[in-house]
């Protein structure tokens, strides 16, 4: 579970709910079937019209990406692993890594290391793996675009809902009390639309983009590690190259850990 996503949704609901109470507005005002229909169904209709069906089928999976933490190698662990493979390769040859490839769960890393063991050229391996990374970025960009568009449509539909509510309210202005309640109810759609767009959809789109960037960086590190092994670089040279992908603090921690192992 990605706790930050869950905490973000909860904080958004709390902020709006408590804010309404502090302003003297009852949360019960949100129970407005017409507004809910316009915002939720209207946004779903707009997104369905904007994207092909084969892309929309990935919507449940996209939610899973947002709210689940994907298991992957720790970056420092990955650097240490490549350093060990480099040492084995220099001593025993690339074929000695064949058994290691069978134990790798990550498909991308296993495929890349297998190509290196099979004797493919560095240029070929880089091209194949980079194409896979580019395809991943394209797929994930589509997912982020779905939520970005939903975040754009929802506030506009909120305005549409408010207009519809005002039309209904002004249709009979003989009773001032009823009119005031009807006008207040009309703006519930605007509230829901803004909340859906700027508290839910746009942040989810950004979360998908950030997770994509992290995954791409992780895979590029793998590419450089595989090619470094193929080129016969020493474990120390390989570490220095791959540590460029780590923040300064993690680099220092990695160096301290290496010193402790050496002692």
Backbone as numpy.savetxt, mean C-alpha at the origin, in Angstrom:
# Nx Ny Nz CAx CAy CAz Cx Cy Cz
-1.73 -8.28 10.59 -2.56 -7.09 10.59 -1.68 -5.83 10.59
-1.95 -4.92 9.66 -1.26 -3.64 9.64 -1.98 -2.71 10.62
-1.42 -2.59 11.81 -2.08 -1.83 12.87 -2.26 -0.36 12.52
-1.35 0.21 11.75 -1.46 1.63 11.42 -2.73 1.92 10.61
-3.11 0.99 9.73 -4.34 1.18 8.92 -5.57 1.14 9.82
-5.61 0.16 10.71 -6.75 0.03 11.61 -6.84 1.23 12.56
-5.70 1.64 13.11 -5.68 2.80 14.01 -6.12 4.06 13.28
-5.70 4.21 12.03 -6.09 5.38 11.25 -7.59 5.47 11.07
-8.23 4.34 10.73 -9.69 4.34 10.53 -10.40 4.66 11.85
-9.94 4.04 12.93 -10.56 4.27 14.24 -10.42 5.73 14.66
-9.22 6.29 14.49 -9.00 7.69 14.87 -9.88 8.63 14.03
-10.04 8.30 12.76 -10.90 9.12 11.91 -12.34 9.11 12.38
-12.85 7.93 12.72 -14.22 7.81 13.23 -14.39 8.54 14.57
-13.38 8.38 15.43 -13.44 9.03 16.74 -13.41 10.55 16.58
-12.52 11.04 15.70 -12.39 12.48 15.50 -13.70 13.10 15.04
-14.35 12.48 14.07 -15.61 13.02 13.55 -16.73 12.86 14.57
-16.79 11.66 15.19 -17.87 11.42 16.16 -17.79 12.34 17.36
-16.59 12.45 17.97 -16.42 13.33 19.13 -16.60 14.79 18.73
-16.10 15.13 17.55 -16.27 16.51 17.07 -17.73 16.88 16.92
-18.54 15.95 16.42 -19.98 16.22 16.29 -20.62 16.44 17.65
-20.26 15.59 18.61 -20.83 15.71 19.95 -20.45 17.06 20.57
-19.17 17.44 20.42 -18.71 18.71 20.98 -19.40 19.91 20.34
-19.80 19.75 19.09 -20.52 20.81 18.40 -22.03 20.75 18.65
-22.45 19.76 19.45 -23.86 19.65 19.76 -24.68 18.91 18.73
-24.00 18.13 17.88 -24.70 17.37 16.84 -24.75 15.91 17.27
-25.90 15.32 17.23 -26.04 13.92 17.62 -25.52 13.00 16.53
-24.69 12.00 16.89 -24.22 11.03 15.88 -25.38 10.31 15.19
-26.54 10.32 15.82 -27.71 9.68 15.21 -28.10 10.36 13.90
-27.62 11.61 13.72 -27.93 12.33 12.49 -27.32 11.64 11.27
-26.31 10.81 11.51 -25.66 10.11 10.41 -26.50 8.97 9.86
-27.52 8.59 10.61 -28.41 7.51 10.14 -29.36 8.11 9.11
-28.86 8.24 7.92 -29.59 8.87 6.82 -29.49 7.96 5.60
-30.46 7.09 5.40 -30.39 6.12 4.30 -30.15 6.74 2.93
-30.78 7.89 2.68 -30.62 8.54 1.37 -29.18 8.97 1.15
-28.57 9.57 2.20 -27.18 10.02 2.08 -26.24 8.84 1.92
-26.47 7.79 2.69 -25.63 6.59 2.60 -25.73 6.00 1.20
-26.92 5.94 0.66 -27.13 5.39 -0.69 -26.40 6.21 -1.74
-26.53 7.53 -1.64 -25.90 8.40 -2.64 -24.38 8.28 -2.59
-23.81 8.29 -1.38 -22.35 8.28 -1.25 -21.78 6.91 -1.60
-22.25 5.87 -0.93 -21.66 4.54 -1.12 -21.96 3.98 -2.50
-23.24 3.94 -2.85 -23.62 3.36 -4.14 -23.16 4.26 -5.29
-23.29 5.56 -5.09 -22.87 6.50 -6.13 -21.37 6.40 -6.40
-20.57 6.32 -5.33 -19.12 6.18 -5.50 -18.79 4.86 -6.18
-19.45 3.79 -5.74 -19.23 2.48 -6.36 -19.59 2.52 -7.84
-20.67 3.21 -8.18 -21.08 3.31 -9.58 -20.05 4.07 -10.40
-19.53 5.16 -9.84 -18.54 5.98 -10.55 -17.25 5.20 -10.79
-16.79 4.49 -9.77 -15.57 3.71 -9.91 -15.77 2.56 -10.89
-16.94 1.93 -10.85 -17.24 0.84 -11.78 -17.23 1.33 -13.22
-17.73 2.54 -13.41 -17.75 3.12 -14.75 -16.35 3.53 -15.21
-15.49 3.87 -14.25 -14.17 4.42 -14.58 -13.11 3.35 -14.87
-13.30 2.12 -14.37 -12.27 1.10 -14.50 -12.84 -0.18 -15.12
-12.01 -0.92 -15.87 -12.46 -2.20 -16.44 -12.76 -3.22 -15.33
-13.61 -4.17 -15.65 -14.02 -5.16 -14.67 -12.88 -6.01 -14.14
-11.90 -6.34 -15.01 -10.80 -7.19 -14.57 -9.93 -6.49 -13.52
-9.91 -5.16 -13.53 -9.15 -4.41 -12.52 -9.95 -4.27 -11.23
-11.26 -4.12 -11.36 -12.10 -3.98 -10.17 -12.18 -5.28 -9.37
-11.94 -6.42 -10.03 -11.98 -7.70 -9.32 -10.91 -7.77 -8.24
-9.89 -6.94 -8.34 -8.80 -6.97 -7.37 -9.12 -6.14 -6.12
-10.30 -5.54 -6.06 -10.64 -4.66 -4.94 -10.52 -5.36 -3.58
-11.08 -6.57 -3.39 -10.91 -7.24 -2.09 -9.45 -7.48 -1.74
-8.64 -7.83 -2.75 -7.22 -8.07 -2.51 -6.53 -6.78 -2.09
-6.94 -5.66 -2.68 -6.34 -4.37 -2.33 -6.60 -4.02 -0.87
-7.81 -4.30 -0.41 -8.12 -4.07 1.00 -7.26 -4.95 1.89
-7.01 -6.17 1.42 -6.13 -7.07 2.17 -4.73 -6.51 2.28
-4.26 -5.90 1.19 -2.92 -5.30 1.20 -2.84 -4.17 2.21
-3.92 -3.38 2.31 -3.95 -2.22 3.21 -3.96 -2.66 4.67
-4.74 -3.69 4.98 -4.96 -4.05 6.38 -4.14 -5.25 6.84
-3.34 -5.84 5.94 -2.50 -6.96 6.34 -1.04 -6.59 6.17
-0.20 -7.08 7.05 1.24 -6.87 6.94 1.84 -8.04 6.17
2.46 -7.74 5.04 3.04 -8.79 4.22 4.33 -9.29 4.83
4.45 -10.60 4.97 5.66 -11.19 5.51 6.77 -11.13 4.46
7.88 -10.54 4.82 9.01 -10.49 3.91 10.31 -10.44 4.73
11.41 -10.64 4.03 12.70 -10.62 4.70 12.94 -9.27 5.35
13.54 -9.29 6.54 14.07 -8.07 7.11 15.27 -7.66 6.26
15.41 -6.35 5.99 16.46 -5.89 5.09 17.85 -6.27 5.59
18.08 -6.09 6.89 19.39 -6.46 7.45 19.64 -7.96 7.35
18.58 -8.72 7.56 18.69 -10.18 7.42 19.01 -10.56 5.98
18.42 -9.83 5.04 18.65 -10.09 3.62 20.09 -9.78 3.23
20.64 -8.68 3.75 22.03 -8.33 3.47 22.97 -9.41 4.01
22.70 -9.86 5.22 23.52 -10.93 5.81 23.43 -12.21 4.99
22.23 -12.50 4.49 22.04 -13.71 3.69 22.84 -13.65 2.40
22.81 -12.49 1.73 23.57 -12.33 0.49 25.07 -12.40 0.76
25.49 -11.84 1.89 26.90 -11.90 2.26 27.36 -13.35 2.43
26.51 -14.14 3.06 26.83 -15.56 3.26 26.87 -16.30 1.93
25.89 -16.02 1.06 25.87 -16.66 -0.26 27.09 -16.27 -1.08
27.51 -15.02 -0.96 28.68 -14.56 -1.68 29.93 -15.33 -1.25
30.03 -15.55 0.05 31.17 -16.28 0.57 31.19 -17.73 0.07
30.00 -18.36 0.08 29.89 -19.74 -0.40 30.24 -19.81 -1.89
29.71 -18.86 -2.64 29.93 -18.85 -4.09 31.40 -18.68 -4.44
32.10 -17.82 -3.72 33.52 -17.59 -3.99 34.37 -18.81 -3.63
33.94 -19.54 -2.62 34.72 -20.70 -2.18 34.41 -21.96 -2.98
33.10 -22.17 -3.25 32.67 -23.45 -3.83 32.06 -23.33 -5.22
31.84 -22.09 -5.68 31.23 -21.89 -6.99 29.73 -21.66 -6.90
29.15 -21.12 -7.97 27.72 -20.78 -7.99 26.82 -22.00 -7.79
27.25 -23.13 -8.33 26.42 -24.33 -8.23 26.19 -24.75 -6.77
27.06 -24.30 -5.88 26.90 -24.64 -4.46 25.68 -23.97 -3.86
25.13 -22.96 -4.57 23.95 -22.25 -4.08 22.65 -22.91 -4.52
22.75 -23.97 -5.30 21.54 -24.61 -5.83 20.63 -25.10 -4.71
21.20 -25.67 -3.66 20.38 -26.15 -2.54 19.72 -24.99 -1.80
20.40 -23.84 -1.77 19.85 -22.67 -1.07 18.59 -22.17 -1.77
18.57 -22.27 -3.11 17.41 -21.75 -3.85 16.14 -22.51 -3.50
16.27 -23.79 -3.16 15.08 -24.59 -2.86 14.42 -24.18 -1.55
15.19 -23.56 -0.68 14.65 -23.19 0.63 14.09 -21.77 0.66
14.20 -21.04 -0.46 13.73 -19.65 -0.50 12.24 -19.62 -0.79
11.48 -18.96 0.07 10.03 -18.89 -0.11 9.62 -17.75 -1.06
10.42 -16.71 -1.11 10.10 -15.57 -1.97 10.33 -15.94 -3.43
9.28 -15.90 -4.24 9.36 -16.33 -5.64 10.35 -15.48 -6.44
10.33 -14.17 -6.20 11.19 -13.26 -6.94 12.66 -13.58 -6.68
13.02 -13.74 -5.42 14.40 -14.02 -5.05 14.82 -15.41 -5.53
13.93 -16.38 -5.40 14.26 -17.74 -5.83 14.49 -17.79 -7.34
13.64 -17.10 -8.09 13.78 -17.08 -9.54 15.09 -16.42 -9.96
15.41 -15.29 -9.32 16.63 -14.58 -9.68 17.88 -15.38 -9.35
17.92 -15.97 -8.17 19.09 -16.75 -7.78 19.22 -18.01 -8.63
18.09 -18.60 -9.00 18.11 -19.80 -9.86 18.70 -19.47 -11.22
18.35 -18.29 -11.78 18.91 -17.90 -13.07 20.42 -17.72 -12.96
20.86 -17.16 -11.82 22.31 -16.98 -11.62 23.02 -18.33 -11.55
22.43 -19.27 -10.83 23.01 -20.60 -10.71 23.02 -21.32 -12.06
22.00 -21.07 -12.88 21.91 -21.71 -14.20 22.86 -21.10 -15.22
23.57 -20.03 -14.83 24.58 -19.47 -15.72 24.08 -18.39 -16.66
22.91 -17.81 -16.39 22.42 -16.73 -17.25 23.31 -15.49 -17.07
23.37 -14.65 -18.10 24.22 -13.46 -18.05 23.63 -12.42 -17.11
24.48 -11.56 -16.54 23.98 -10.50 -15.66 22.97 -9.59 -16.35
23.21 -9.27 -17.62 22.28 -8.39 -18.35 20.91 -9.03 -18.48
20.90 -10.32 -18.79 19.62 -11.03 -18.93 18.87 -11.06 -17.61
19.57 -11.38 -16.52 18.94 -11.46 -15.20 18.39 -10.11 -14.79
19.19 -9.05 -14.99 18.73 -7.71 -14.63 17.48 -7.33 -15.41
17.48 -7.61 -16.72 16.33 -7.26 -17.55 15.07 -8.00 -17.12
15.20 -9.31 -16.88 14.04 -10.11 -16.48 13.48 -9.63 -15.14
14.35 -9.43 -14.17 13.89 -9.03 -12.85 13.36 -7.60 -12.84
13.99 -6.72 -13.59 13.50 -5.33 -13.66 12.14 -5.25 -14.34
11.94 -6.10 -15.35 10.63 -6.14 -16.01 9.55 -6.61 -15.04
9.92 -7.56 -14.18 8.98 -8.04 -13.18 8.66 -6.94 -12.17
9.67 -6.16 -11.80 9.45 -5.04 -10.88 8.55 -3.98 -11.53
8.80 -3.68 -12.81 7.97 -2.70 -13.53 6.52 -3.16 -13.61
6.32 -4.45 -13.87 4.95 -4.99 -13.95 4.27 -4.88 -12.59
5.02 -5.14 -11.52 4.46 -5.01 -10.17 4.03 -3.58 -9.90
4.87 -2.61 -10.28 4.54 -1.20 -10.07 3.28 -0.82 -10.84
3.15 -1.32 -12.07 1.97 -1.00 -12.88 0.70 -1.56 -12.24
0.78 -2.81 -11.76 -0.40 -3.42 -11.13 -0.81 -2.65 -9.88
0.17 -2.31 -9.07 -0.13 -1.61 -7.82 -0.60 -0.18 -8.07
-0.11 0.43 -9.14 -0.53 1.80 -9.47 -2.03 1.83 -9.81
-2.50 0.78 -10.48 -3.92 0.70 -10.81 -4.75 0.61 -9.53
-4.29 -0.20 -8.58 -5.01 -0.32 -7.30 -5.10 1.01 -6.58
-3.98 1.74 -6.53 -3.98 3.04 -5.88 -4.90 4.02 -6.62
-4.93 3.91 -7.95 -5.76 4.82 -8.75 -7.25 4.61 -8.46
-7.65 3.37 -8.19 -9.05 3.09 -7.87 -9.47 3.87 -6.63
-8.65 3.84 -5.60 -9.00 4.55 -4.36 -8.84 6.06 -4.53
-7.88 6.48 -5.34 -7.74 7.91 -5.60 -8.98 8.47 -6.27
-9.48 7.75 -7.27 -10.68 8.19 -7.96 -11.90 8.16 -7.05
-12.00 7.12 -6.23 -13.12 7.04 -5.28 -13.07 8.23 -4.33
-11.85 8.60 -3.90 -11.70 9.75 -3.01 -12.05 11.06 -3.68
-11.93 11.09 -5.00 -12.29 12.31 -5.75 -13.80 12.39 -5.96
-14.42 11.23 -6.24 -15.85 11.22 -6.53 -16.70 11.43 -5.27
-16.30 10.83 -4.16 -17.15 10.83 -2.96 -17.52 12.24 -2.47
-16.56 13.18 -2.33 -16.95 14.53 -1.88 -17.91 15.22 -2.85
-17.70 15.00 -4.16 -18.59 15.61 -5.15 -19.99 15.03 -5.04
-20.07 13.74 -4.81 -21.38 13.12 -4.61 -22.02 13.61 -3.32
-21.19 13.96 -2.33 -21.72 14.55 -1.10 -22.41 15.87 -1.38
-21.82 16.66 -2.25 -22.45 17.93 -2.65 -23.75 17.66 -3.40
-23.72 16.64 -4.28 -24.93 16.25 -5.00 -26.03 15.85 -4.02
-25.66 15.07 -3.00 -26.64 14.65 -2.00 -27.21 15.83 -1.25
-26.36 16.82 -0.94 -26.83 18.02 -0.24 -27.82 18.80 -1.11
-27.53 18.90 -2.40 -28.42 19.61 -3.33 -29.78 18.93 -3.40
-29.74 17.58 -3.50 -31.00 16.84 -3.53 -31.79 17.07 -2.24
-31.07 17.05 -1.11 -31.74 17.28 0.17 -32.34 18.67 0.26
-31.63 19.68 -0.25 -32.14 21.05 -0.22 -33.36 21.21 -1.13
-33.33 20.53 -2.27 -34.50 20.57 -3.17 -35.73 20.03 -2.44
-35.52 18.89 -1.75 -36.64 18.29 -1.00 -37.08 19.21 0.14
-36.10 19.85 0.82 -36.43 20.70 1.97 -37.19 21.95 1.54
-36.77 22.54 0.43 -37.39 23.78 -0.03 -38.68 23.54 -0.81
-39.00 22.27 -1.00 -40.25 21.97 -1.70 -41.47 22.34 -0.88
-41.29 22.41 0.44 -42.39 22.80 1.33 -41.80 23.63 2.46
-41.95 24.94 2.40 -41.37 25.83 3.41 -42.42 26.40 4.36
-43.56 25.75 4.37 -44.64 26.25 5.24 -44.34 26.00 6.72
-43.63 24.90 7.01 -43.31 24.57 8.40 -41.82 24.85 8.62
-41.51 25.93 9.35 -40.12 26.35 9.55 -39.32 25.31 10.32
-39.95 24.69 11.33 -39.24 23.68 12.12 -38.81 22.50 11.25
-39.72 22.00 10.46 -39.40 20.89 9.56 -38.35 21.31 8.53
-38.43 22.55 8.08 -37.49 23.04 7.09 -36.06 23.04 7.64
-35.90 23.51 8.88 -34.57 23.57 9.48 -33.97 22.17 9.64
-34.80 21.22 10.07 -34.32 19.84 10.21 -33.97 19.24 8.85
-34.76 19.56 7.84 -34.52 19.02 6.50 -33.23 19.58 5.91
-32.96 20.86 6.16 -31.73 21.46 5.65 -30.51 20.84 6.35
-30.62 20.65 7.66 -29.53 20.02 8.40 -29.27 18.61 7.88
-30.34 17.86 7.64 -30.19 16.50 7.13 -29.56 16.48 5.74
-29.81 17.55 4.96 -29.28 17.60 3.60 -27.76 17.62 3.59
-27.18 18.24 4.62 -25.72 18.35 4.65 -25.03 17.11 5.20
-25.80 16.13 5.64 -25.21 14.88 6.10 -24.49 14.18 4.95
-25.04 14.27 3.76 -24.41 13.65 2.60 -23.04 14.29 2.32
-22.97 15.62 2.48 -21.69 16.30 2.28 -20.67 15.83 3.30
-21.10 15.71 4.56 -20.21 15.21 5.62 -19.69 13.82 5.29
-20.60 12.94 4.88 -20.19 11.57 4.56 -19.25 11.51 3.36
-19.54 12.34 2.37 -18.72 12.35 1.17 -17.30 12.82 1.45
-17.18 13.88 2.26 -15.85 14.39 2.61 -15.09 13.37 3.46
-15.81 12.76 4.40 -15.17 11.76 5.26 -14.68 10.58 4.41
-15.54 10.09 3.53 -15.18 8.95 2.70 -13.98 9.28 1.80
-13.97 10.50 1.26 -12.91 10.87 0.33 -11.58 11.14 0.99
-11.60 11.98 2.05 -10.34 12.49 2.60 -9.87 11.78 3.86
-10.72 10.98 4.47 -10.29 10.22 5.65 -10.09 8.75 5.32
-10.78 8.25 4.30 -10.69 6.83 3.96 -9.98 6.59 2.62
-10.56 7.06 1.53 -10.08 6.66 0.20 -8.70 7.21 -0.16
-8.50 8.51 -0.03 -7.20 9.09 -0.39 -6.07 8.54 0.50
-6.26 8.43 1.83 -5.21 7.81 2.65 -4.91 6.36 2.26
-5.95 5.60 1.90 -5.71 4.22 1.47 -4.90 4.20 0.19
-5.20 5.11 -0.74 -4.42 5.19 -1.98 -2.96 5.48 -1.67
-2.73 6.39 -0.73 -1.35 6.72 -0.37 -0.66 5.53 0.30
-1.39 4.80 1.14 -0.82 3.62 1.80 -0.39 2.58 0.75
-1.21 2.38 -0.27 -0.87 1.44 -1.33 0.39 1.88 -2.08
0.50 3.19 -2.33 1.68 3.70 -3.02 2.93 3.49 -2.19
2.85 3.78 -0.89 4.01 3.63 -0.02 4.43 2.17 0.10
3.45 1.27 0.21 3.78 -0.15 0.30 4.43 -0.64 -1.00
3.96 -0.09 -2.12 4.57 -0.45 -3.40 6.02 0.01 -3.44
6.28 1.25 -3.00 7.65 1.77 -3.00 8.56 0.92 -2.12
8.05 0.51 -0.96 8.85 -0.33 -0.06 9.16 -1.68 -0.69
8.15 -2.27 -1.33 8.35 -3.59 -1.95 9.31 -3.49 -3.14
9.18 -2.43 -3.91 10.07 -2.24 -5.06 11.51 -2.07 -4.59
11.71 -1.27 -3.55 13.06 -1.07 -3.02 13.65 -2.39 -2.53
12.81 -3.19 -1.90 13.24 -4.50 -1.39 13.67 -5.40 -2.54
12.92 -5.38 -3.62 13.25 -6.24 -4.76 14.48 -5.74 -5.51
14.66 -4.42 -5.59 15.86 -3.89 -6.23 17.11 -4.27 -5.45
16.98 -4.31 -4.13 18.09 -4.79 -3.30 18.42 -6.23 -3.65
17.39 -7.05 -3.85 17.61 -8.44 -4.23 18.33 -8.54 -5.57
17.92 -7.70 -6.52 18.55 -7.71 -7.84 20.04 -7.41 -7.72
20.37 -6.36 -6.98 21.77 -5.98 -6.81 22.55 -7.07 -6.09
21.93 -7.70 -5.11 22.60 -8.78 -4.38 22.91 -9.96 -5.28
21.95 -10.35 -6.09 22.14 -11.49 -7.01 23.24 -11.19 -8.02
23.21 -9.98 -8.59 24.22 -9.63 -9.59 25.61 -9.51 -8.96
25.66 -9.05 -7.72 26.96 -8.94 -7.03 27.57 -10.32 -6.82
26.73 -11.28 -6.46 27.20 -12.66 -6.30 27.69 -13.20 -7.64
26.93 -12.92 -8.70 27.28 -13.42 -10.03 28.60 -12.82 -10.51
28.87 -11.58 -10.11 30.10 -10.91 -10.53 31.29 -11.25 -9.63
31.04 -12.07 -8.60 32.13 -12.52 -7.75 32.64 -11.50 -6.76
31.81 -10.56 -6.37 32.24 -9.54 -5.41 32.45 -10.17 -4.03
33.36 -9.60 -3.28 33.62 -10.10 -1.94 32.43 -9.80 -1.04
32.25 -10.56 0.02 31.14 -10.29 0.95 31.16 -8.85 1.47
32.36 -8.32 1.73 32.45 -6.95 2.23 31.98 -5.94 1.20
32.40 -6.11 -0.04 31.96 -5.20 -1.12 30.45 -5.29 -1.31
29.93 -6.51 -1.26 28.49 -6.72 -1.43 27.72 -6.01 -0.32
28.19 -6.16 0.91 27.52 -5.51 2.04 27.50 -3.99 1.87
28.63 -3.43 1.49 28.71 -1.98 1.32 27.73 -1.50 0.26
27.57 -2.27 -0.81 26.65 -1.89 -1.87 25.19 -1.97 -1.40
24.85 -3.06 -0.72 23.46 -3.27 -0.32 23.06 -2.39 0.86
24.02 -2.02 1.68 23.70 -1.17 2.83 23.24 0.22 2.40
23.48 0.57 1.15 23.00 1.85 0.63 21.47 1.93 0.67
20.81 0.76 0.70 19.34 0.73 0.73 18.79 0.90 2.15
19.64 0.93 3.15 19.20 1.03 4.54 19.34 2.45 5.06
18.47 2.88 5.96 18.64 4.18 6.62 19.93 4.18 7.45
20.43 5.37 7.77 21.70 5.50 8.49 21.70 4.73 9.81
20.59 4.81 10.53 20.51 4.15 11.84 20.64 2.63 11.68
19.96 2.06 10.68 20.02 0.61 10.47 21.41 0.19 9.97
22.07 1.07 9.21 23.44 0.77 8.77 24.35 0.63 10.00
24.19 1.59 10.94 25.01 1.55 12.15 24.73 0.30 12.96
23.45 -0.07 13.06 23.08 -1.27 13.81 23.66 -2.52 13.15
23.65 -2.54 11.83 24.20 -3.68 11.09 25.70 -3.79 11.34
26.38 -2.61 11.32 27.82 -2.61 11.58 28.16 -3.09 12.98
27.36 -2.65 13.96 27.59 -3.09 15.35 27.40 -4.59 15.48
26.35 -5.11 14.81 26.09 -6.56 14.88 27.22 -7.36 14.26
27.78 -6.84 13.14 28.88 -7.54 12.48 30.11 -7.56 13.38
30.36 -6.45 14.09 31.52 -6.40 14.99 31.38 -7.39 16.14
30.15 -7.52 16.66 29.91 -8.46 17.74 30.15 -9.90 17.29
29.73 -10.20 16.06 29.95 -11.56 15.50 31.43 -11.82 15.33
32.17 -10.80 14.87 33.60 -10.95 14.64 34.34 -11.19 15.95
33.89 -10.50 17.02 34.52 -10.69 18.34 34.22 -12.08 18.88
